[in-house]
Short mmCIF file of C-alpha atoms in Angstrom, two decimals:
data_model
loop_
_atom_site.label_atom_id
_atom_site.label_comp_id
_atom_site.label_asym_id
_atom_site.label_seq_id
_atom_site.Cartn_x
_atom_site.Cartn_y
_atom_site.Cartn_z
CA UNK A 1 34.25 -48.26 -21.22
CA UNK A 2 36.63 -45.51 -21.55
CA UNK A 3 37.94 -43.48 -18.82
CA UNK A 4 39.27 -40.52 -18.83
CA UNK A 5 42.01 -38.70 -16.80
CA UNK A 6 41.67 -35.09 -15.22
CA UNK A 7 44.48 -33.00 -16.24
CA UNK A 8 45.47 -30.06 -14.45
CA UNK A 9 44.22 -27.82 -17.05
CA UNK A 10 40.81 -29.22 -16.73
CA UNK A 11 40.46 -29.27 -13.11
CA UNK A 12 41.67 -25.72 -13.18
CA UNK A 13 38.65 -25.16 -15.51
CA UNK A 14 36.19 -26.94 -13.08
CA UNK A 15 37.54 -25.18 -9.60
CA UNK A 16 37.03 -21.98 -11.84
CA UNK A 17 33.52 -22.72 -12.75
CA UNK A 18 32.64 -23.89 -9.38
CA UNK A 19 33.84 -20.61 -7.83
CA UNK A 20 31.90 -18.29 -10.81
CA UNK A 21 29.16 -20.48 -9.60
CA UNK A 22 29.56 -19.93 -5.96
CA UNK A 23 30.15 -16.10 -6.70
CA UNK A 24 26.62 -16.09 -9.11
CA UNK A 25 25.15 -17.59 -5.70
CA UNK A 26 26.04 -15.48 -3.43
CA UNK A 27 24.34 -12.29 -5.99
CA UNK A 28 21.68 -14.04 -6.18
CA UNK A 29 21.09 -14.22 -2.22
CA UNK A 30 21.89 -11.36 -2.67
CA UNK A 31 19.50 -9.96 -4.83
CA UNK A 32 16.57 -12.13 -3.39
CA UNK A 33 17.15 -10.39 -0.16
CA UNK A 34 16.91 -7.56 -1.48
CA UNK A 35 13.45 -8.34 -3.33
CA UNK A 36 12.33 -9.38 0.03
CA UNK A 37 13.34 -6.44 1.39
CA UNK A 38 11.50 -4.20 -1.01
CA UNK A 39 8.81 -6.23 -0.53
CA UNK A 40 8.28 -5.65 3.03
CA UNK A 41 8.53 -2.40 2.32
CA UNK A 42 5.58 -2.73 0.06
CA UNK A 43 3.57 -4.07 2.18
CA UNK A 44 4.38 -1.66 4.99
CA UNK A 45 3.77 0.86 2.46
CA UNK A 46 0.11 -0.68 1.44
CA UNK A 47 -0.90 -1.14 4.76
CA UNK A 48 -0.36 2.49 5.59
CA UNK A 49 -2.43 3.70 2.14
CA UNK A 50 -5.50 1.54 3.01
CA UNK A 51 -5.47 2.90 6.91
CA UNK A 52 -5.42 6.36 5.63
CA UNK A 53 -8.11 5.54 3.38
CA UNK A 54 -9.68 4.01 5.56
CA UNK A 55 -9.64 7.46 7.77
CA UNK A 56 -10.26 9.20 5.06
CA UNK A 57 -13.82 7.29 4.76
CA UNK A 58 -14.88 7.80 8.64
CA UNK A 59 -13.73 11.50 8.17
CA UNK A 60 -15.97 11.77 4.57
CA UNK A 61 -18.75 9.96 6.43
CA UNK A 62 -18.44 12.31 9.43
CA UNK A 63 -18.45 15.12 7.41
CA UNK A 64 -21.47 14.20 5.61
CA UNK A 65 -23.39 13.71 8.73
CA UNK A 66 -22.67 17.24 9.95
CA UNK A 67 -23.84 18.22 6.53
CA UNK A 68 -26.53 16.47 6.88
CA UNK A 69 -27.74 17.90 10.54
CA UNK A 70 -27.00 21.07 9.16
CA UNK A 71 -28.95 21.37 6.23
CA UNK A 72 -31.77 19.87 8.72
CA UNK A 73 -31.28 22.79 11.07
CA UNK A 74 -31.26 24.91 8.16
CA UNK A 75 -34.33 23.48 6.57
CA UNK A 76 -35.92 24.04 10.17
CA UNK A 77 -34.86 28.21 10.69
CA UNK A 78 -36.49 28.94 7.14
CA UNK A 79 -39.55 27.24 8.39
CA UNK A 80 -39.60 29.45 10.72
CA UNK A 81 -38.80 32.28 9.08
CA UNK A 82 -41.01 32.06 6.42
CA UNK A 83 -44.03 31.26 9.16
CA UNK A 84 -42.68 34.96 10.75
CA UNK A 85 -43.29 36.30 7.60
CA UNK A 86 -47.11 34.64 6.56
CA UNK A 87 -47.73 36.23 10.11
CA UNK A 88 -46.34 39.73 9.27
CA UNK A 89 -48.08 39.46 6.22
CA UNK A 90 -51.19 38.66 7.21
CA UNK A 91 -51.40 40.79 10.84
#
């Protein structure tokens, strides 16, 4: 078995890759918190959208209800207008 000796040149090498690796590290804790970060702000994003759509229903279904009663009341004052008239008419 052969062994070999660290020079200084070579251990200079490794300390240098070992601090590029630390630096690529710390970007990339970096970077994932700032993922996370967008992330939450996603989801705080989403959660707002489907509440106002959610709104949005109740108000469309609200509205349509109204609509609804209305075109009944509306349906019931041509009744009676047009029994007014059939009793103009015939009187």
């Amino acid at each position: 078995m052969t062994v070999q000796r660290w020079n200084d040149e070579m251990l200079d090498g490794l300390a240098s890759t070992v601090t590029e690796l630390r630096k690529s590290t710390t970007e990339l804790r970096e970077s994932v918190t700032e993922v996370k970060d967008g992330i939450d702000g996603l989801r705080i994003t989403a959660q707002a959208l489907l509440q106002l759509a959610a709104q949005s229903q109740r108000d469309m279904e609200l509205v349509k209800e109204r609509q609804a009663e209305s075109d009944q009341r509306f349906n019931v004052l041509l009744e009676e207008v047009r029994f007014l008239i059939r009793g103009n008419q015939a009187g």
